[in-house]
mmCIF file of C-alpha atoms in Angstrom:
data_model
loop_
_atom_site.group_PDB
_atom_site.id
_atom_site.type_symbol
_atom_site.label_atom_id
_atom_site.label_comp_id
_atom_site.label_asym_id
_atom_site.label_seq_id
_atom_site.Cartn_x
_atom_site.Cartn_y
_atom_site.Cartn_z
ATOM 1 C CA UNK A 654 -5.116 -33.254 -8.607
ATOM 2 C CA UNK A 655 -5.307 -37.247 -8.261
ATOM 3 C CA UNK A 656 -4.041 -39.033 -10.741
ATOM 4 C CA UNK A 657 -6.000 -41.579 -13.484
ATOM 5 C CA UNK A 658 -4.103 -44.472 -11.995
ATOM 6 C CA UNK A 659 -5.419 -43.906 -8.286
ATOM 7 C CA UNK A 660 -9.009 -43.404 -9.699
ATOM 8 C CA UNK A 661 -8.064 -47.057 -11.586
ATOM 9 C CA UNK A 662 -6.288 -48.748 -8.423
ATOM 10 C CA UNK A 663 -9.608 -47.393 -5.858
ATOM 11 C CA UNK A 664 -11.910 -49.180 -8.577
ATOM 12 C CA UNK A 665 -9.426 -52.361 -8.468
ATOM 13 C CA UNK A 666 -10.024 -52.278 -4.514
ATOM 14 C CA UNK A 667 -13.550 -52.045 -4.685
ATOM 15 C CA UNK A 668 -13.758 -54.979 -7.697
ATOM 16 C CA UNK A 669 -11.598 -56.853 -5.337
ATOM 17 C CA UNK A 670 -13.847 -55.880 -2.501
ATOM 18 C CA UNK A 671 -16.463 -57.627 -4.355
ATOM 19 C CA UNK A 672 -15.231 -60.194 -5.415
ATOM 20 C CA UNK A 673 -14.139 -61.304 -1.963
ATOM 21 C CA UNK A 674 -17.655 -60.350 -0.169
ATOM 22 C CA UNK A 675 -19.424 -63.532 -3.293
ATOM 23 C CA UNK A 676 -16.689 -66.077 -2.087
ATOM 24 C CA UNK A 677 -17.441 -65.537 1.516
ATOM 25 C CA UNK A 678 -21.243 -65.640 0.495
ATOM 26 C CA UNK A 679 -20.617 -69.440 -0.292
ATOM 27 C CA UNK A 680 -20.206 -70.398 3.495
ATOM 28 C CA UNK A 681 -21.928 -67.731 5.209
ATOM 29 C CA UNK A 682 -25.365 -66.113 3.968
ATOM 30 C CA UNK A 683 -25.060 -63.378 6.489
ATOM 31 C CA UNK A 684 -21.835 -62.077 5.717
ATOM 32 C CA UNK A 685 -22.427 -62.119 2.225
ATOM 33 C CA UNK A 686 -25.472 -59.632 2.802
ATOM 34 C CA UNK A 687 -23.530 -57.679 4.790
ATOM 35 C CA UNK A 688 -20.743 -57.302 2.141
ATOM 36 C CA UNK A 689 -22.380 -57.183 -0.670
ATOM 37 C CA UNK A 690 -24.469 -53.560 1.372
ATOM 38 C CA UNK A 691 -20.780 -52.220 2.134
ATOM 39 C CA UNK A 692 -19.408 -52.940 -1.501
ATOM 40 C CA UNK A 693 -22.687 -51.038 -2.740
ATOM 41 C CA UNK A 694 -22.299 -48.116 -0.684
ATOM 42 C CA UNK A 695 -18.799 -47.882 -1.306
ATOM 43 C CA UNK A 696 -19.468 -47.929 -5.157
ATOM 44 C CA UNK A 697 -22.317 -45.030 -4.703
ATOM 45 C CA UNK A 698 -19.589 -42.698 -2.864
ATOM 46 C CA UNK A 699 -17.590 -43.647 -5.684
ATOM 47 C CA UNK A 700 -19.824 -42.436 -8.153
ATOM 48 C CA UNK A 701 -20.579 -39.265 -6.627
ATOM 49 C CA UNK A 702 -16.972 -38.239 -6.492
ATOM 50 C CA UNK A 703 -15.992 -39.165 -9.981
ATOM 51 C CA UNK A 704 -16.891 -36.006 -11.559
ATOM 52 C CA UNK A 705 -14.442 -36.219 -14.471
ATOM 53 C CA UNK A 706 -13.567 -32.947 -17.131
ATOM 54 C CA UNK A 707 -10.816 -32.761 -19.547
ATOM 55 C CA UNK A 708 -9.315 -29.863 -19.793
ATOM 56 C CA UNK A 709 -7.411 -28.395 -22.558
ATOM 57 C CA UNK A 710 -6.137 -24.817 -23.690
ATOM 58 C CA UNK A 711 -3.390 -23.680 -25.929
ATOM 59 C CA UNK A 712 0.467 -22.745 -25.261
ATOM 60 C CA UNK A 713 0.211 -19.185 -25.482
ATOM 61 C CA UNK A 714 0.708 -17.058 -21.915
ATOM 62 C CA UNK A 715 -3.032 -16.528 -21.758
ATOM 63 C CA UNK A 716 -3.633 -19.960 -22.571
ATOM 64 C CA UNK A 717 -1.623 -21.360 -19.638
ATOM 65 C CA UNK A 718 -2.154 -18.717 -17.014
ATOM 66 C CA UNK A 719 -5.980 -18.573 -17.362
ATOM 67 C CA UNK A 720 -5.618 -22.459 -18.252
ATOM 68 C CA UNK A 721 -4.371 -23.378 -14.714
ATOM 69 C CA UNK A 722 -7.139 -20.946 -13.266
ATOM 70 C CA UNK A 723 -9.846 -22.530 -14.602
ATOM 71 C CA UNK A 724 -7.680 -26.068 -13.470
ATOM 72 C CA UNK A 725 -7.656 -24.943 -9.946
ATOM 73 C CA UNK A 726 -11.256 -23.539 -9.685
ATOM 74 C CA UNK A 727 -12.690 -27.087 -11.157
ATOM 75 C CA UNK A 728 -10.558 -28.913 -8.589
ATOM 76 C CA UNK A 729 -11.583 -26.463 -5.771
ATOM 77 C CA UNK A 730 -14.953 -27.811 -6.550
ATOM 78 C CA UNK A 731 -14.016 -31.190 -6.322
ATOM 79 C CA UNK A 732 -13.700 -32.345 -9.870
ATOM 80 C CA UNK A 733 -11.187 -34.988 -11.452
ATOM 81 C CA UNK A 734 -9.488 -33.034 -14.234
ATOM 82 C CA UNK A 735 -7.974 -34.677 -17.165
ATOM 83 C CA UNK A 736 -5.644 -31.668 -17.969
ATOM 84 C CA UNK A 737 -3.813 -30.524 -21.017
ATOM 85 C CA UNK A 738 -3.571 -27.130 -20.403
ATOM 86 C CA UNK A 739 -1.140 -25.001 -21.798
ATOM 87 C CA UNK A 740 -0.097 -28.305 -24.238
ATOM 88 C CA UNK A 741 -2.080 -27.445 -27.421
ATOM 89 C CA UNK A 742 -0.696 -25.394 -30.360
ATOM 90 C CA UNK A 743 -0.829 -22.365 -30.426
ATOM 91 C CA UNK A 744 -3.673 -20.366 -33.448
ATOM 92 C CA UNK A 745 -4.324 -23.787 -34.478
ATOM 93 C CA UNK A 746 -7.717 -25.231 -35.337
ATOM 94 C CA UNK A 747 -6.513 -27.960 -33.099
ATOM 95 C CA UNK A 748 -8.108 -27.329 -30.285
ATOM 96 C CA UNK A 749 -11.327 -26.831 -31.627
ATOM 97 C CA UNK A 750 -11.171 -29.943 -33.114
ATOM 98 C CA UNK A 751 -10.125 -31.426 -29.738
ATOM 99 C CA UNK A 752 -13.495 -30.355 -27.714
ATOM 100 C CA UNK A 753 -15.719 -31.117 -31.108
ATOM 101 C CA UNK A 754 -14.050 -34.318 -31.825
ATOM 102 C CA UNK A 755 -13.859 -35.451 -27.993
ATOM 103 C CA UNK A 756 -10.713 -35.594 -26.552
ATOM 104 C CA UNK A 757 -11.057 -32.456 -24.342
ATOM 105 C CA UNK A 758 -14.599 -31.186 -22.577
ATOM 106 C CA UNK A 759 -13.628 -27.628 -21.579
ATOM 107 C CA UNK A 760 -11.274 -24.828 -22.990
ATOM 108 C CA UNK A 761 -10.508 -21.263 -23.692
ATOM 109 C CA UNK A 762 -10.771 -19.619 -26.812
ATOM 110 C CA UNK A 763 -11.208 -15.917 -28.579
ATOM 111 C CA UNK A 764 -13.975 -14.205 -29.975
ATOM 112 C CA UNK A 765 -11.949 -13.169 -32.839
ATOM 113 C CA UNK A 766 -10.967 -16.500 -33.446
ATOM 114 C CA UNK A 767 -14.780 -17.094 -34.547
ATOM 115 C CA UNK A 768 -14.237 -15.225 -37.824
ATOM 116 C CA UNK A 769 -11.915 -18.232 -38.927
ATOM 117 C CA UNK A 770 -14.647 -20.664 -38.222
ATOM 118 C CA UNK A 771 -17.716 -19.191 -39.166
ATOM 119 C CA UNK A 772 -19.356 -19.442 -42.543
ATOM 120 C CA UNK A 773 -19.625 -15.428 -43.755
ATOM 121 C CA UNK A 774 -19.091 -13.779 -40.919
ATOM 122 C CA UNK A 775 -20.300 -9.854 -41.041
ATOM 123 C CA UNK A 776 -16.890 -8.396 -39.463
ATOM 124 C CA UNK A 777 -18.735 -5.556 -38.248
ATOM 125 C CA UNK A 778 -19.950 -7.325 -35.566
ATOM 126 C CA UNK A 779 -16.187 -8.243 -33.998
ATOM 127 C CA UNK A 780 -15.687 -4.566 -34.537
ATOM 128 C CA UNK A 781 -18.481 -2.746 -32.282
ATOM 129 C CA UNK A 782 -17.972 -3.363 -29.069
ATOM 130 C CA UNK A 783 -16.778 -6.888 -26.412
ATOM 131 C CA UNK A 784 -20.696 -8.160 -25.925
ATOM 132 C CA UNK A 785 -21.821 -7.855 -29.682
ATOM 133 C CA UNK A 786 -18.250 -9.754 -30.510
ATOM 134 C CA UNK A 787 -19.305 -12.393 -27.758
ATOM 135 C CA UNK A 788 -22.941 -12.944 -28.597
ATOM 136 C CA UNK A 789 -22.105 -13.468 -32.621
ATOM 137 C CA UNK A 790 -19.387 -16.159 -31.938
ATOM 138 C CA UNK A 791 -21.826 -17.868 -28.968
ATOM 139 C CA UNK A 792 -24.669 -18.010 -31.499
ATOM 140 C CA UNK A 793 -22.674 -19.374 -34.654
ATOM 141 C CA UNK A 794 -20.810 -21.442 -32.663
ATOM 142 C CA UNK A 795 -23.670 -23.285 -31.103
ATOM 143 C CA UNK A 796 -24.646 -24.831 -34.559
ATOM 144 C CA UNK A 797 -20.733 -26.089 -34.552
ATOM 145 C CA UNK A 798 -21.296 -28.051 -31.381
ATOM 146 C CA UNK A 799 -19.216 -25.797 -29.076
ATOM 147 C CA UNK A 800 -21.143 -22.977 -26.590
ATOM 148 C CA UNK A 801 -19.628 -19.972 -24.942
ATOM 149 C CA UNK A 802 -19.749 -19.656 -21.571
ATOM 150 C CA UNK A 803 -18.897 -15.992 -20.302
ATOM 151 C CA UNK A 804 -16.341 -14.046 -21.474
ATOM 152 C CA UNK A 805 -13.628 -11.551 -19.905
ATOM 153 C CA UNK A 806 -14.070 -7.607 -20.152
ATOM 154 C CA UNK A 807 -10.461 -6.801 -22.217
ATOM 155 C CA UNK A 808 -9.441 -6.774 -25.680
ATOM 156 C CA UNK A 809 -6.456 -9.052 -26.266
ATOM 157 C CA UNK A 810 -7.009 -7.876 -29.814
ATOM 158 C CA UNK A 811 -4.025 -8.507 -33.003
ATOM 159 C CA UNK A 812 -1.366 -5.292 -33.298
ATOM 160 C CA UNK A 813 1.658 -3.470 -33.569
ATOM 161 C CA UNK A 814 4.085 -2.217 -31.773
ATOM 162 C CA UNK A 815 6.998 0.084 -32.219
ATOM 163 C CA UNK A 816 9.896 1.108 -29.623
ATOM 164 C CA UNK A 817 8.910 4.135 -27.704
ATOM 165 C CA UNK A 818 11.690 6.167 -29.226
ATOM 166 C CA UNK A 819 10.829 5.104 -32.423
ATOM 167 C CA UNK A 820 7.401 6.326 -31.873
ATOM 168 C CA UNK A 821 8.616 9.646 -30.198
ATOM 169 C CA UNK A 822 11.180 10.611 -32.671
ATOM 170 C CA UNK A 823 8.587 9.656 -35.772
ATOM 171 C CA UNK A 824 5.410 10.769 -33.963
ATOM 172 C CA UNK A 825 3.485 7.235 -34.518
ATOM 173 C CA UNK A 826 1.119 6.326 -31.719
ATOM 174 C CA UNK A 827 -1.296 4.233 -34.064
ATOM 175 C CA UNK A 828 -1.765 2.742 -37.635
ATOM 176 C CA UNK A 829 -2.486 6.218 -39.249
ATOM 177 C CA UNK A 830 0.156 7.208 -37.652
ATOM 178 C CA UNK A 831 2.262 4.436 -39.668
ATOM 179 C CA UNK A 832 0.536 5.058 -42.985
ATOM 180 C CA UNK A 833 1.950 8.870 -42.991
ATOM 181 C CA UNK A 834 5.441 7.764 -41.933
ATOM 182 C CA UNK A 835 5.542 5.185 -44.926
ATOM 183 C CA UNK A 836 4.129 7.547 -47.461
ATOM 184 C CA UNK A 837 6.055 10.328 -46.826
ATOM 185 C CA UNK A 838 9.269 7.923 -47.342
ATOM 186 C CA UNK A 839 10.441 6.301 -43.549
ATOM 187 C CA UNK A 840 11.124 2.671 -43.985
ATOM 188 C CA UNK A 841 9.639 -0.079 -41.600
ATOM 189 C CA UNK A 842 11.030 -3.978 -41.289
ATOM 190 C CA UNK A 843 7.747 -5.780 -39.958
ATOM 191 C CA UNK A 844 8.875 -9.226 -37.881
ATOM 192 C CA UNK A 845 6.054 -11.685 -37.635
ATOM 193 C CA UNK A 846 6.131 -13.527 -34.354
ATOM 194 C CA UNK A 847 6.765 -17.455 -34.811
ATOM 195 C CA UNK A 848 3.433 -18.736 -34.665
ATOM 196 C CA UNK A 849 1.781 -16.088 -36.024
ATOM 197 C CA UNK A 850 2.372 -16.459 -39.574
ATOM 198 C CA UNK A 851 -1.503 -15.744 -40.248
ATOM 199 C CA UNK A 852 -0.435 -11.782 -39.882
ATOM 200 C CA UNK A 853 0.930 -11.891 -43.227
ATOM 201 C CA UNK A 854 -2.371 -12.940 -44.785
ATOM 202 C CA UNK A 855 -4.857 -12.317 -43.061
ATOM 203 C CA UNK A 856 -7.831 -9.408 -44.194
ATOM 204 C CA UNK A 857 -7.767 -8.134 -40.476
ATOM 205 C CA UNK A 858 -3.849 -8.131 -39.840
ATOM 206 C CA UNK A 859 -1.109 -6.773 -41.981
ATOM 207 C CA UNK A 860 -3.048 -6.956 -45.696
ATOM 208 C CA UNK A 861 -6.118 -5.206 -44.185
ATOM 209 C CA UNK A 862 -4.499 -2.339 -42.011
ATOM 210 C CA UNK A 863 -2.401 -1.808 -45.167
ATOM 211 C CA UNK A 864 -5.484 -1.431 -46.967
ATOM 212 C CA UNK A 865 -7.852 0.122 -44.664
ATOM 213 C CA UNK A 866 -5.149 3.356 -44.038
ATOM 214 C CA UNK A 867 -3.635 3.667 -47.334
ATOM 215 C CA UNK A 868 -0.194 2.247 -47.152
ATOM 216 C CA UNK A 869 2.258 -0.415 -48.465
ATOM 217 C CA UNK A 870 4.975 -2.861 -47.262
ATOM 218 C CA UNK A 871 7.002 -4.548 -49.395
ATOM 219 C CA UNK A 872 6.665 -8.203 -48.995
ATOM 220 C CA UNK A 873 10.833 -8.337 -48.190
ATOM 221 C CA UNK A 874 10.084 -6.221 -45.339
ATOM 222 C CA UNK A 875 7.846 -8.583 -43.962
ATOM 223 C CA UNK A 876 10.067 -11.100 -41.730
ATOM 224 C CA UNK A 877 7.979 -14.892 -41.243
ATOM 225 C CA UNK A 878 9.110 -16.605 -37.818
ATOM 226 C CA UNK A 879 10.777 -14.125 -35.610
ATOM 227 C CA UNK A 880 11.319 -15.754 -32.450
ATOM 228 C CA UNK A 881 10.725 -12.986 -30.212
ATOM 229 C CA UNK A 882 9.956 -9.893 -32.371
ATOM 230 C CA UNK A 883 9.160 -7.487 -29.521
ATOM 231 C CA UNK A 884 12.448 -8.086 -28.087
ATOM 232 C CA UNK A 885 14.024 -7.850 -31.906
ATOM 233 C CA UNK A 886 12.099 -4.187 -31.837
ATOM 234 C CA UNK A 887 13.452 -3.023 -28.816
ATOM 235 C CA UNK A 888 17.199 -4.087 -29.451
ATOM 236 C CA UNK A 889 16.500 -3.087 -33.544
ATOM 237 C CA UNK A 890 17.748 -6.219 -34.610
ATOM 238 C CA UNK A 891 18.229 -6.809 -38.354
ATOM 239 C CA UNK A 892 16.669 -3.758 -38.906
ATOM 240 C CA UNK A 893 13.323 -4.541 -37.462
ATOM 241 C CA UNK A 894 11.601 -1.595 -35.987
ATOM 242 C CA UNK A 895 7.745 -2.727 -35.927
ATOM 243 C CA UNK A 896 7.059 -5.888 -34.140
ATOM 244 C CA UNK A 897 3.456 -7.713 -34.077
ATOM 245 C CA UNK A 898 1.808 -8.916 -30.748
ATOM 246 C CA UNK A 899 -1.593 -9.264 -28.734
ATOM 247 C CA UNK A 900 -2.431 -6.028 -26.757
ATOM 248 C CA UNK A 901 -2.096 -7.968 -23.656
ATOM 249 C CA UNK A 902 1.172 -8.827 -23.724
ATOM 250 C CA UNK A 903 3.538 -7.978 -20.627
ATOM 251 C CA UNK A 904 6.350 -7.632 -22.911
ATOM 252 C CA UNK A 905 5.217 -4.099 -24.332
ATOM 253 C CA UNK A 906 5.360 -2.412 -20.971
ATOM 254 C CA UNK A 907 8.529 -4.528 -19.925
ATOM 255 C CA UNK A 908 10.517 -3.882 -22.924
ATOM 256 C CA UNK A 909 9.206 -0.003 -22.884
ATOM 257 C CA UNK A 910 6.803 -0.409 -26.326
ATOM 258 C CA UNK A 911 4.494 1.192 -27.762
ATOM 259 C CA UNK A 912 1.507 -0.548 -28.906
ATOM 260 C CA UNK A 913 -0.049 1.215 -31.907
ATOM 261 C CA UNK A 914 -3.798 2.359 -32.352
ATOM 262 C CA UNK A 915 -6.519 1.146 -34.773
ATOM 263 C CA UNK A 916 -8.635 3.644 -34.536
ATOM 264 C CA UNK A 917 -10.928 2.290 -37.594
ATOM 265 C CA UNK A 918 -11.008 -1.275 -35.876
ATOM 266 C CA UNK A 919 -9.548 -3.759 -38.281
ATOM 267 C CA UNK A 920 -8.423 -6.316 -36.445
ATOM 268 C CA UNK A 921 -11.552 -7.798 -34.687
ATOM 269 C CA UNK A 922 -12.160 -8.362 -30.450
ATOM 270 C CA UNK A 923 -10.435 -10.389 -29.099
ATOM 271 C CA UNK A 924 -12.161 -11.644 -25.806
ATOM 272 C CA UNK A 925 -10.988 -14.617 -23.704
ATOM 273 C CA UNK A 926 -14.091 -16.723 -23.111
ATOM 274 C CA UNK A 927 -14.498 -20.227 -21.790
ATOM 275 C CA UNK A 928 -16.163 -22.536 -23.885
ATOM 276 C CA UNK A 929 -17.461 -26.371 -23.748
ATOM 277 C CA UNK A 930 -19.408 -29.213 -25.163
ATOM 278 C CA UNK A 931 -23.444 -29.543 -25.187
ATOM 279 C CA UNK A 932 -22.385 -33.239 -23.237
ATOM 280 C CA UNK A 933 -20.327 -32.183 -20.452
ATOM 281 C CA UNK A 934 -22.759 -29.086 -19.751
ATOM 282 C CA UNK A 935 -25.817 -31.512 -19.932
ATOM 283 C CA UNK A 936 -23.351 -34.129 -17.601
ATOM 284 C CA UNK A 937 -22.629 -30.959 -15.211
ATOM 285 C CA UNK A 938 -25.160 -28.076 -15.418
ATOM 286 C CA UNK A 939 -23.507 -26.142 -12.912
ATOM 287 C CA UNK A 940 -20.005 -25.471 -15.428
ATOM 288 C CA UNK A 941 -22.004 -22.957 -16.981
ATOM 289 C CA UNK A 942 -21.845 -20.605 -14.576
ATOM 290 C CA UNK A 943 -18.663 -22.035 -12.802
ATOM 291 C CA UNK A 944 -16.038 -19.759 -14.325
ATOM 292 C CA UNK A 945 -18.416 -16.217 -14.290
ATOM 293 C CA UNK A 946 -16.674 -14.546 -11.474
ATOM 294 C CA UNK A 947 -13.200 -15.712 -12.734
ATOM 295 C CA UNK A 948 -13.788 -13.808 -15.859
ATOM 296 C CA UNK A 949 -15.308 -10.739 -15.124
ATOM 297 C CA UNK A 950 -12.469 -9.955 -12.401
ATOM 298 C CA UNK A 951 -9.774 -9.770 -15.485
ATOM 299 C CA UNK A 952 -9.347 -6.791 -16.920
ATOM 300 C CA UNK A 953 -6.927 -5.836 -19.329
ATOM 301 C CA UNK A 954 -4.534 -4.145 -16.838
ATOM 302 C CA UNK A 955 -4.171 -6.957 -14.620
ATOM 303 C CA UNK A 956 -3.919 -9.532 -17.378
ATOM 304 C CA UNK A 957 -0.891 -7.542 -18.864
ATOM 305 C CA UNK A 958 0.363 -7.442 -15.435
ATOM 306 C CA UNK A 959 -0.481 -11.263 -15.125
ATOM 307 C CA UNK A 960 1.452 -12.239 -18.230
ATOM 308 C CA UNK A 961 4.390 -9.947 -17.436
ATOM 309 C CA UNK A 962 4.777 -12.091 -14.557
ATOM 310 C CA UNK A 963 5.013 -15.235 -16.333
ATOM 311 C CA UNK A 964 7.190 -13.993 -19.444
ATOM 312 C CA UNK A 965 9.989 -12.323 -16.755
ATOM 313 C CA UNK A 966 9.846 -13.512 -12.989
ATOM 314 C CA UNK A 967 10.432 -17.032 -13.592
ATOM 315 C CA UNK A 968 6.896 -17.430 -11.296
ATOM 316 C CA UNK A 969 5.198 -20.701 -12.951
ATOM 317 C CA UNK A 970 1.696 -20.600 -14.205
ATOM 318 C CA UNK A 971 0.595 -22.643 -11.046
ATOM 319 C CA UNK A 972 1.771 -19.946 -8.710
ATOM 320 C CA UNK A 973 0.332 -16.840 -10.657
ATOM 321 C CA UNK A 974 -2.788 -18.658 -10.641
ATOM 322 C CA UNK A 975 -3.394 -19.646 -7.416
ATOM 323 C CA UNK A 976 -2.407 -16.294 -6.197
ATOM 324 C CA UNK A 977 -4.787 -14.667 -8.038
ATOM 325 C CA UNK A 978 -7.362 -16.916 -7.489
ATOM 326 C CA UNK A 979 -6.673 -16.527 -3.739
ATOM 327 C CA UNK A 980 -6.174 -12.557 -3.741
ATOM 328 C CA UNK A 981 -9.502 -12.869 -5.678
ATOM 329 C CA UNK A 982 -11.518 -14.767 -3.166
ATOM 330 C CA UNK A 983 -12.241 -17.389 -5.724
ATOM 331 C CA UNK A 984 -11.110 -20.720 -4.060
ATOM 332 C CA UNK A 985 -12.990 -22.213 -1.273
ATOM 333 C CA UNK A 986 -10.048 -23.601 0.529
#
């Protein structure tokens, strides 16, 4: 990627270019016509290859793996990106308030995530199936100032997840599962991932699967800020046997997890989409399509596998992109 202070020393030359082409004009008529042509075809080129985006997408695995794809893709296509991928917090509001208030063009966000922006949303439709979830955020959205682009075919949705022999020796394999083992009198220790405090309030996280299967946790067996709850599961540390995480993560198949059911769909999809400004698509028409192959070649499987990756090889998200992107056929050079 070039960096902003090339872009502002090439425009420097060609000022200076200019500005050199008017003083020889004084003393030469001819020259000065044949500068001032060169310094105006030199500005056109420039022109043409500015094609600016900024790029931003949150901290989060997904965020920076399918961050640096869409990165690489744009600069495959020859585009100047102003990046802050994989900088922005994490279930914050603030990058939406980045690409609505204008310091980013392009990013990645959720389908779920529309329920917390939307102005009475019917949950049913984030419950039915990935295109009705994608079509109600795209539509509701649109009157925020942000439009969806495409989305990917998996459900990163909210969850739990339990050790395998946990779930062996206690026969849980979902959330009804869970309900019976609390009721009949087995004791759970619930850590909430740092950065996902929202599971603790939230009507389609811990207070709604409580309520939707009949069952109740007592709010000291709820532990805010665990730093890495699936691996707290897996060792049992402090007592915590239930851990919550996305479905996607590569951590449940690494650390042998189970990731438990929700059979009467609770939690709403969760489908990564890209999604941008009316400006920059109106700037660039072509970004609206730019990322549709990119998306609908990650499935769930491979995105676990993908994330996996990043959380235990030590590969960077540069390198798991562009190998993807290049197993995939998706960069031009």
């Amino acid at each position: 990627m070039k960096k902003i202070k090339y872009l502002l020393s090439l425009v420097v030359l060609i000022v200076g270019v200019g500005f050199l082409g008017a003083c020889e004009s004084a003393s030469n008529n001819d020259s000065n016509d044949a500068s001032t042509t060169k310094s105006t075809e030199t500005n056109e080129q420039t022109t043409d290859s500015d094609k600016l985006v900024r790029l931003g997408t949150m901290n989060d695995e997904e965020g920076r793996i399918i961050g640096q794809m869409m990165l690489q893709i744009l600069e495959d296509k020859g585009y100047q990106v102003e990046s802050t991928v994989g900088e922005l917090a994490n279930n914050t509001s603030l990058m939406r308030t980045g690409i609505k208030e204008d310091p980013i063009d392009l990013s990645l966000d959720y389908t779920g995530r529309g329920l917390a922006f939307i102005d009475n949303p019917d949950v049913s439709k984030y419950q039915e199936d990935l295109e009705t979830a994608f079509q109600t955020t795209k539509e509701a959205d649109e009157k925020n100032g942000i439009i969806w682009l495409t989305y990917a075919p998996f459900n990163n949705t909210d969850s739990l997840a339990v050790s395998k022999e946990f779930s062996e020796q206690n026969n849980v394999k979902s959330l009804e599962d869970l309900a019976r083992y609390v009721n009949d009198g087995g004791d759970i220790k619930v850590g909430v991932e740092a950065g996902y405090e929202y599971y603790a309030t939230a009507e389609t996280t811990l207070p709604g699967w409580q309520k939707a299967y009949g069952f109740s946790i007592p709010e000291e067996n709820i532990v805010m800020g665990v730093n890495d709850a699936k691996t707290a599961v897996a060792n049992n540390t402090d007592g915590i046997n239930v851990a919550t995480t996305n479905a996607t993560s590569g951590l449940i198949e690494s650390l042998d997890l189970i990731r438990l059911e929700d059979p009467k769909h609770v939690s709403p999809i969760y489908s990564p989409a890209p999604i941008a400004t009316p400006e920059i698509l109106e700037q660039y028409p072509e970004l609206e399509t730019l990322f549709n192959d990119l998306f609908a070649s990650l499935d769930g499987e491979n995105m676990i596998h993908l994330n996996r990756l990043l959380e235990e090889s030590g590969q960077s998200e540069e390198k798991i992109a562009k190998d993807y992107l290049t197993e995939k056929g998706l960069l031009s050079q």
